[in-house]
Short mmCIF file of C-alpha atoms in Angstrom, two decimals:
data_model
loop_
_atom_site.label_atom_id
_atom_site.label_comp_id
_atom_site.label_asym_id
_atom_site.label_seq_id
_atom_site.Cartn_x
_atom_site.Cartn_y
_atom_site.Cartn_z
CA MET G 1 8.77 55.71 85.69
CA TYR G 2 7.21 59.53 86.00
CA GLN G 3 5.54 61.80 83.43
CA ARG G 4 4.78 64.75 84.02
CA LYS G 5 0.99 65.15 81.80
CA ILE G 6 -1.12 68.19 81.52
CA THR G 7 -4.02 66.31 84.21
CA PRO G 8 -3.24 64.91 87.03
CA LEU G 9 -4.10 61.36 87.16
CA THR G 10 -2.82 59.31 89.49
CA GLN G 11 1.06 59.48 92.32
CA SER G 12 1.82 57.30 91.39
CA ILE G 13 1.19 58.10 86.33
CA LEU G 14 2.19 61.90 87.07
CA LEU G 15 2.69 64.27 89.30
CA ALA G 16 2.43 67.92 88.39
CA THR G 17 0.82 69.97 85.60
CA VAL G 18 2.50 71.66 82.76
CA LEU G 19 0.59 74.00 81.15
CA SER G 20 2.29 77.70 80.27
CA SER G 21 1.32 80.45 82.41
CA SER G 22 3.37 82.71 82.17
CA LEU G 23 3.75 86.37 80.54
CA ILE G 24 5.85 87.55 77.46
CA THR G 25 9.18 87.91 78.94
CA SER G 26 11.11 90.49 76.35
CA ALA G 27 14.13 93.03 76.16
CA CYS G 28 12.97 96.31 77.98
CA SER G 29 15.12 99.38 77.67
CA ALA G 30 12.90 101.33 79.44
CA GLU G 31 14.84 103.24 81.63
CA PRO G 32 13.62 105.74 84.81
CA SER G 33 14.03 109.58 82.32
CA ASN G 34 11.66 108.07 80.24
CA THR G 35 9.31 106.20 81.42
CA GLU G 36 7.45 109.63 81.62
CA ILE G 37 7.67 109.59 78.46
CA LEU G 38 6.33 106.83 77.19
CA SER G 39 3.96 106.66 79.80
CA ASN G 40 2.14 109.47 77.59
CA GLN G 41 2.58 108.20 74.48
CA ASN G 42 -0.16 106.71 71.96
CA ASN G 43 1.69 103.64 70.51
CA ALA G 44 0.32 100.23 71.81
CA ALA G 45 4.33 98.79 71.54
CA GLU G 46 5.74 100.79 73.99
CA ILE G 47 2.62 101.23 76.54
CA TYR G 48 3.04 97.73 76.40
CA GLU G 49 6.87 97.42 76.93
CA LEU G 50 6.61 100.47 79.90
CA GLY G 51 4.11 97.86 81.36
CA LEU G 52 6.54 94.82 81.32
CA ALA G 53 9.41 96.96 82.67
CA TYR G 54 7.02 97.63 85.57
CA TYR G 55 5.29 94.12 85.32
CA GLU G 56 9.11 92.89 86.04
CA GLY G 57 10.17 95.30 88.33
CA ASN G 58 12.98 96.78 84.87
CA SER G 59 14.41 100.14 85.52
CA VAL G 60 11.61 101.18 87.87
CA PRO G 61 9.47 99.71 90.95
CA GLN G 62 7.92 96.61 90.53
CA ASN G 63 4.78 96.97 90.30
CA TYR G 64 1.44 94.71 88.82
CA GLU G 65 -1.45 97.38 89.12
CA LYS G 66 0.04 99.37 86.86
CA ALA G 67 1.45 96.54 84.80
CA PHE G 68 -1.77 95.57 84.41
CA GLU G 69 -2.61 99.53 83.87
CA LEU G 70 -0.68 99.22 80.78
CA PHE G 71 -1.51 95.91 79.43
CA GLN G 72 -5.07 97.10 79.52
CA GLU G 73 -4.14 100.00 77.69
CA ALA G 74 -2.57 98.23 74.70
CA ALA G 75 -4.66 95.50 74.62
CA ASN G 76 -7.38 98.26 74.55
CA GLN G 77 -5.42 99.62 70.98
CA LYS G 78 -5.27 95.17 69.49
CA TYR G 79 -2.34 94.85 70.90
CA SER G 80 -2.09 91.21 71.03
CA ASP G 81 1.01 89.95 73.00
CA ALA G 82 -0.55 92.92 75.34
CA GLN G 83 -3.82 90.86 75.26
CA PHE G 84 -2.25 87.82 75.25
CA ASN G 85 -0.41 89.08 79.38
CA LEU G 86 -3.54 90.84 79.93
CA ALA G 87 -5.76 87.43 79.83
CA VAL G 88 -3.02 85.84 82.25
CA MET G 89 -2.91 88.41 84.92
CA TYR G 90 -6.08 87.44 84.64
CA GLU G 91 -6.05 83.41 85.46
CA ASN G 92 -3.62 84.03 87.53
CA GLY G 93 -5.57 87.03 89.37
CA VAL G 94 -1.74 88.93 89.42
CA GLY G 95 -2.42 92.27 90.03
CA ILE G 96 -6.13 92.11 89.39
CA ALA G 97 -8.87 89.68 90.95
CA GLN G 98 -8.85 85.91 89.47
CA ASN G 99 -11.04 85.91 86.60
CA TYR G 100 -10.64 83.13 84.33
CA GLU G 101 -14.04 84.63 81.80
CA LYS G 102 -11.79 87.48 81.88
CA ALA G 103 -8.74 85.71 81.48
CA MET G 104 -11.21 83.91 78.33
CA GLN G 105 -11.81 87.14 76.50
CA TRP G 106 -8.70 88.46 76.26
CA TYR G 107 -7.31 85.27 75.15
CA LEU G 108 -10.18 85.12 72.64
CA LEU G 109 -9.01 88.28 71.16
CA ALA G 110 -5.40 87.97 71.88
CA ALA G 111 -6.12 83.97 69.89
CA ASP G 112 -8.29 86.08 67.24
CA ASN G 113 -4.45 88.21 66.78
CA GLY G 114 -3.28 85.22 65.92
CA ASP G 115 -1.57 84.15 68.91
CA PHE G 116 -1.03 81.09 69.36
CA LYS G 117 0.04 80.73 72.98
CA ALA G 118 -3.81 82.11 73.23
CA GLN G 119 -4.34 78.94 71.88
CA ASN G 120 -2.64 77.03 74.00
CA ASN G 121 -4.07 78.84 76.76
CA ILE G 122 -7.97 78.44 76.10
CA GLY G 123 -7.35 74.47 75.29
CA SER G 124 -5.93 74.55 78.74
CA LEU G 125 -8.99 76.70 80.13
CA TYR G 126 -11.91 74.23 78.26
CA TYR G 127 -9.98 70.79 79.37
CA PHE G 128 -10.47 72.27 83.31
CA GLY G 129 -13.15 74.05 82.50
CA LYS G 130 -12.52 77.10 84.25
CA GLY G 131 -14.43 80.44 83.62
CA VAL G 132 -16.24 77.86 80.14
CA ASP G 133 -18.07 74.28 80.67
CA GLN G 134 -15.41 71.66 80.75
CA ASN G 135 -14.99 70.49 77.22
CA TYR G 136 -12.07 67.85 75.51
CA ASP G 137 -13.29 68.57 72.21
CA LYS G 138 -12.82 72.10 71.99
CA ALA G 139 -9.75 72.03 74.61
CA LEU G 140 -7.63 68.95 71.29
CA GLU G 141 -9.28 71.31 68.56
CA TRP G 142 -7.66 75.08 70.58
CA TYR G 143 -4.01 72.92 71.58
CA LYS G 144 -4.27 71.71 67.13
CA LYS G 145 -3.96 75.50 66.36
CA ALA G 146 -1.10 75.60 68.60
CA ALA G 147 0.72 72.58 67.67
CA ASP G 148 0.27 73.72 65.28
CA GLN G 149 2.12 76.19 65.08
CA GLY G 150 5.06 74.27 66.27
CA VAL G 151 3.82 74.71 70.22
CA GLY G 152 5.94 72.62 72.45
CA VAL G 153 4.12 72.20 74.88
CA ALA G 154 0.66 73.03 72.80
CA GLN G 155 2.43 69.67 71.97
CA LEU G 156 2.40 68.22 74.85
CA ASN G 157 -0.59 68.55 76.16
CA MET G 158 -2.45 66.66 72.46
CA GLY G 159 -0.22 64.47 73.25
CA GLY G 160 -1.48 63.75 76.36
CA LEU G 161 -5.27 64.44 75.64
CA TYR G 162 -3.99 60.80 73.23
CA GLU G 163 -2.59 58.38 75.49
CA ASN G 164 -5.18 59.42 78.43
CA GLY G 165 -8.12 58.72 75.76
CA TYR G 166 -9.72 62.02 76.56
CA GLY G 167 -11.99 63.43 73.75
CA MET G 168 -10.93 60.41 71.43
CA PRO G 169 -10.06 56.90 71.79
CA GLN G 170 -7.32 55.75 73.48
CA ASP G 171 -3.65 56.35 71.02
CA TYR G 172 -0.54 55.34 72.50
CA ASP G 173 0.99 55.98 68.52
CA THR G 174 -0.18 59.33 67.87
CA ALA G 175 -0.11 60.29 71.39
CA PHE G 176 3.99 59.71 71.04
CA GLU G 177 4.07 61.91 68.09
CA TRP G 178 2.31 64.53 69.43
CA TYR G 179 5.15 64.00 72.54
CA ALA G 180 8.19 63.55 69.52
CA LEU G 181 7.08 66.54 68.06
CA ALA G 182 7.01 68.77 71.81
CA ALA G 183 10.47 66.73 72.44
CA ASP G 184 12.62 67.84 69.66
CA ASN G 185 11.02 72.12 70.23
CA GLY G 186 13.31 70.89 73.31
CA ASP G 187 10.42 70.39 75.87
CA PHE G 188 12.24 68.51 78.54
CA ASP G 189 9.05 66.94 79.42
CA ALA G 190 8.11 64.90 76.48
CA GLN G 191 11.62 64.63 76.53
CA ASN G 192 10.93 62.26 80.27
CA ASN G 193 7.06 60.74 78.65
CA LEU G 194 9.48 59.23 75.68
CA GLY G 195 11.22 57.94 77.73
CA THR G 196 8.48 55.88 79.78
CA PHE G 197 6.09 55.54 76.48
CA TYR G 198 9.88 53.68 75.69
CA GLU G 199 10.71 51.98 78.65
CA ASN G 200 7.26 50.74 78.56
CA GLY G 201 6.47 49.88 75.20
CA TYR G 202 4.39 52.10 74.32
CA GLY G 203 3.20 52.45 71.15
CA VAL G 204 6.74 51.71 70.46
CA PRO G 205 8.41 48.51 71.04
CA GLN G 206 10.26 48.04 74.59
CA ASP G 207 13.72 49.56 74.32
CA TYR G 208 15.39 50.80 77.79
CA ASP G 209 17.94 51.97 76.13
CA LYS G 210 16.16 55.01 73.88
CA ALA G 211 14.30 55.34 77.54
CA PHE G 212 17.48 55.90 79.10
CA GLU G 213 18.50 58.41 76.07
CA TRP G 214 15.43 60.74 76.84
CA TYR G 215 15.66 60.80 80.20
CA THR G 216 18.59 61.81 80.03
CA LYS G 217 18.29 64.72 77.64
CA ALA G 218 15.00 66.01 80.39
CA ALA G 219 17.49 65.33 83.33
CA ASP G 220 20.39 68.00 81.77
CA GLN G 221 17.15 69.69 81.88
CA GLY G 222 17.68 69.26 85.46
CA LEU G 223 13.78 67.77 85.70
CA ASP G 224 13.53 66.80 87.92
CA LEU G 225 10.55 62.94 87.17
CA ALA G 226 14.17 62.13 84.89
CA GLN G 227 16.08 62.31 87.02
CA LEU G 228 14.27 60.06 89.13
CA ASN G 229 13.24 57.63 86.02
CA ILE G 230 17.00 57.78 85.15
CA GLY G 231 17.23 56.53 88.97
CA GLY G 232 14.83 53.70 88.26
CA LEU G 233 16.85 52.02 85.45
CA TYR G 234 20.01 51.98 87.57
CA GLU G 235 18.33 50.52 90.58
CA ASN G 236 17.02 47.59 88.61
CA GLY G 237 19.13 47.26 85.92
CA TYR G 238 17.11 47.94 82.67
CA GLY G 239 19.45 48.77 79.73
CA VAL G 240 22.09 49.99 81.81
CA PRO G 241 24.57 47.86 84.82
CA GLN G 242 22.96 47.56 88.22
CA ASP G 243 23.92 49.76 90.61
CA TYR G 244 22.80 51.36 93.19
CA ASP G 245 24.98 53.76 94.43
CA LYS G 246 24.53 55.72 90.35
CA ALA G 247 20.42 55.23 92.12
CA PHE G 248 22.08 57.49 94.65
CA GLU G 249 23.46 59.77 92.87
CA TRP G 250 19.97 60.60 90.62
CA TYR G 251 18.21 59.61 93.31
CA GLN G 252 19.85 62.78 95.50
CA LYS G 253 19.66 64.72 92.46
CA ALA G 254 15.33 64.87 92.10
CA ALA G 255 15.25 64.90 95.97
CA ASP G 256 17.28 67.99 96.27
CA GLN G 257 14.49 69.05 94.04
CA GLY G 258 12.40 68.18 97.36
CA ASN G 259 10.62 65.06 94.98
CA GLN G 260 9.09 63.05 96.86
CA GLN G 261 9.40 60.12 96.20
CA ALA G 262 13.24 60.39 95.73
CA SER G 263 13.61 60.65 98.50
CA ASN G 264 11.08 57.77 99.51
CA ARG G 265 13.71 55.33 96.96
CA ILE G 266 16.62 56.90 99.15
CA GLY G 267 15.14 54.99 102.36
CA ARG G 268 14.61 52.28 100.39
CA LEU G 269 17.85 51.46 99.30
CA VAL G 270 19.58 53.02 103.06
CA MET G 271 17.36 50.13 104.75
CA ASN G 272 17.84 47.57 101.93
CA GLY G 273 22.05 47.34 102.93
CA LYS G 274 21.51 48.22 99.13
CA ILE G 275 24.59 51.72 99.94
CA ASP G 276 26.02 53.45 102.68
CA ASP G 277 24.23 55.32 104.39
CA GLU G 278 27.23 57.63 105.59
CA GLY G 279 26.44 61.36 104.78
CA ILE G 280 23.19 61.08 104.99
CA VAL G 281 21.42 62.89 107.34
CA ILE G 282 17.24 62.28 107.28
CA TYR G 283 15.43 60.81 105.03
CA ASN G 284 10.78 61.74 105.89
CA THR G 285 8.43 60.58 104.32
CA GLN G 286 4.78 61.98 103.79
CA GLU G 287 3.37 58.66 104.11
CA THR G 288 5.48 56.95 107.04
CA GLY G 289 6.95 60.35 108.77
CA LEU G 290 10.68 58.10 109.11
CA THR G 291 13.66 59.75 109.90
CA LEU G 292 16.91 58.58 109.13
CA GLY G 293 17.33 56.33 112.79
CA ASP G 294 13.90 55.47 112.45
CA ILE G 295 15.08 53.38 109.58
CA GLU G 296 17.81 52.20 110.66
CA LYS G 297 16.22 50.71 113.51
CA MET G 298 14.09 49.02 111.53
CA SER G 299 17.09 47.77 109.79
CA GLN G 300 18.89 46.38 113.41
#
């Protein structure tokens, strides 16, 4: 089983991070005929909308530097969405040199204006120690501010802290509760993690049927890890009849998204003679560099 949590531990436990650092997108009606008018306005909301237009290339040429300038102009008028987006651009070095300290400054201003997304991202900076000293207690404090307002990724991050025992004793029961809240908010990573909890009996009775149910919710949203996990259930016959062909189908979905572990498992199925290798063009793994032809020779 594979989970996606808030920080990489080992490759066998997780593959990536899920912290929110994306710009808010919203409808922007800026047209070439009115961009000059908007740019001369003092209304922070209009300046912010024009900044979004430049950031997204919506009705104007995409220009991150211009977007940054406009976000800063609106942010200086205490417009919280602009403060947040300015922080994101500093954090990721988009349109401006990367600067975690300035990102934190603008996130704090946005958070003071009630921006719950900024609260989550402040937690992330404390978690990773970017622009500040790493501090799990502070990360927990800020994640909880956002999680209590229903931010799914913050609820996911709370679950990750409790699951791993970062800043507090490890607590699977509380981790499960936070993952469940995030999953109910549609967070597919949390849905996948609930599947993992049920598959392994972390904080809940082991239940392969429920594991399959939660993995499917995440897989239906395109999460490769959930597709990999469903393949594992079929390969091993956990909660479903053992079916190598179905396992291959799910592994292939994940492999098509670049999931290396899924590719490895397909190769293993072929090598062990569990599936017909017709139509499988190539199999390559970072660990061995084997091609499908190499594996077939080994199995003869």
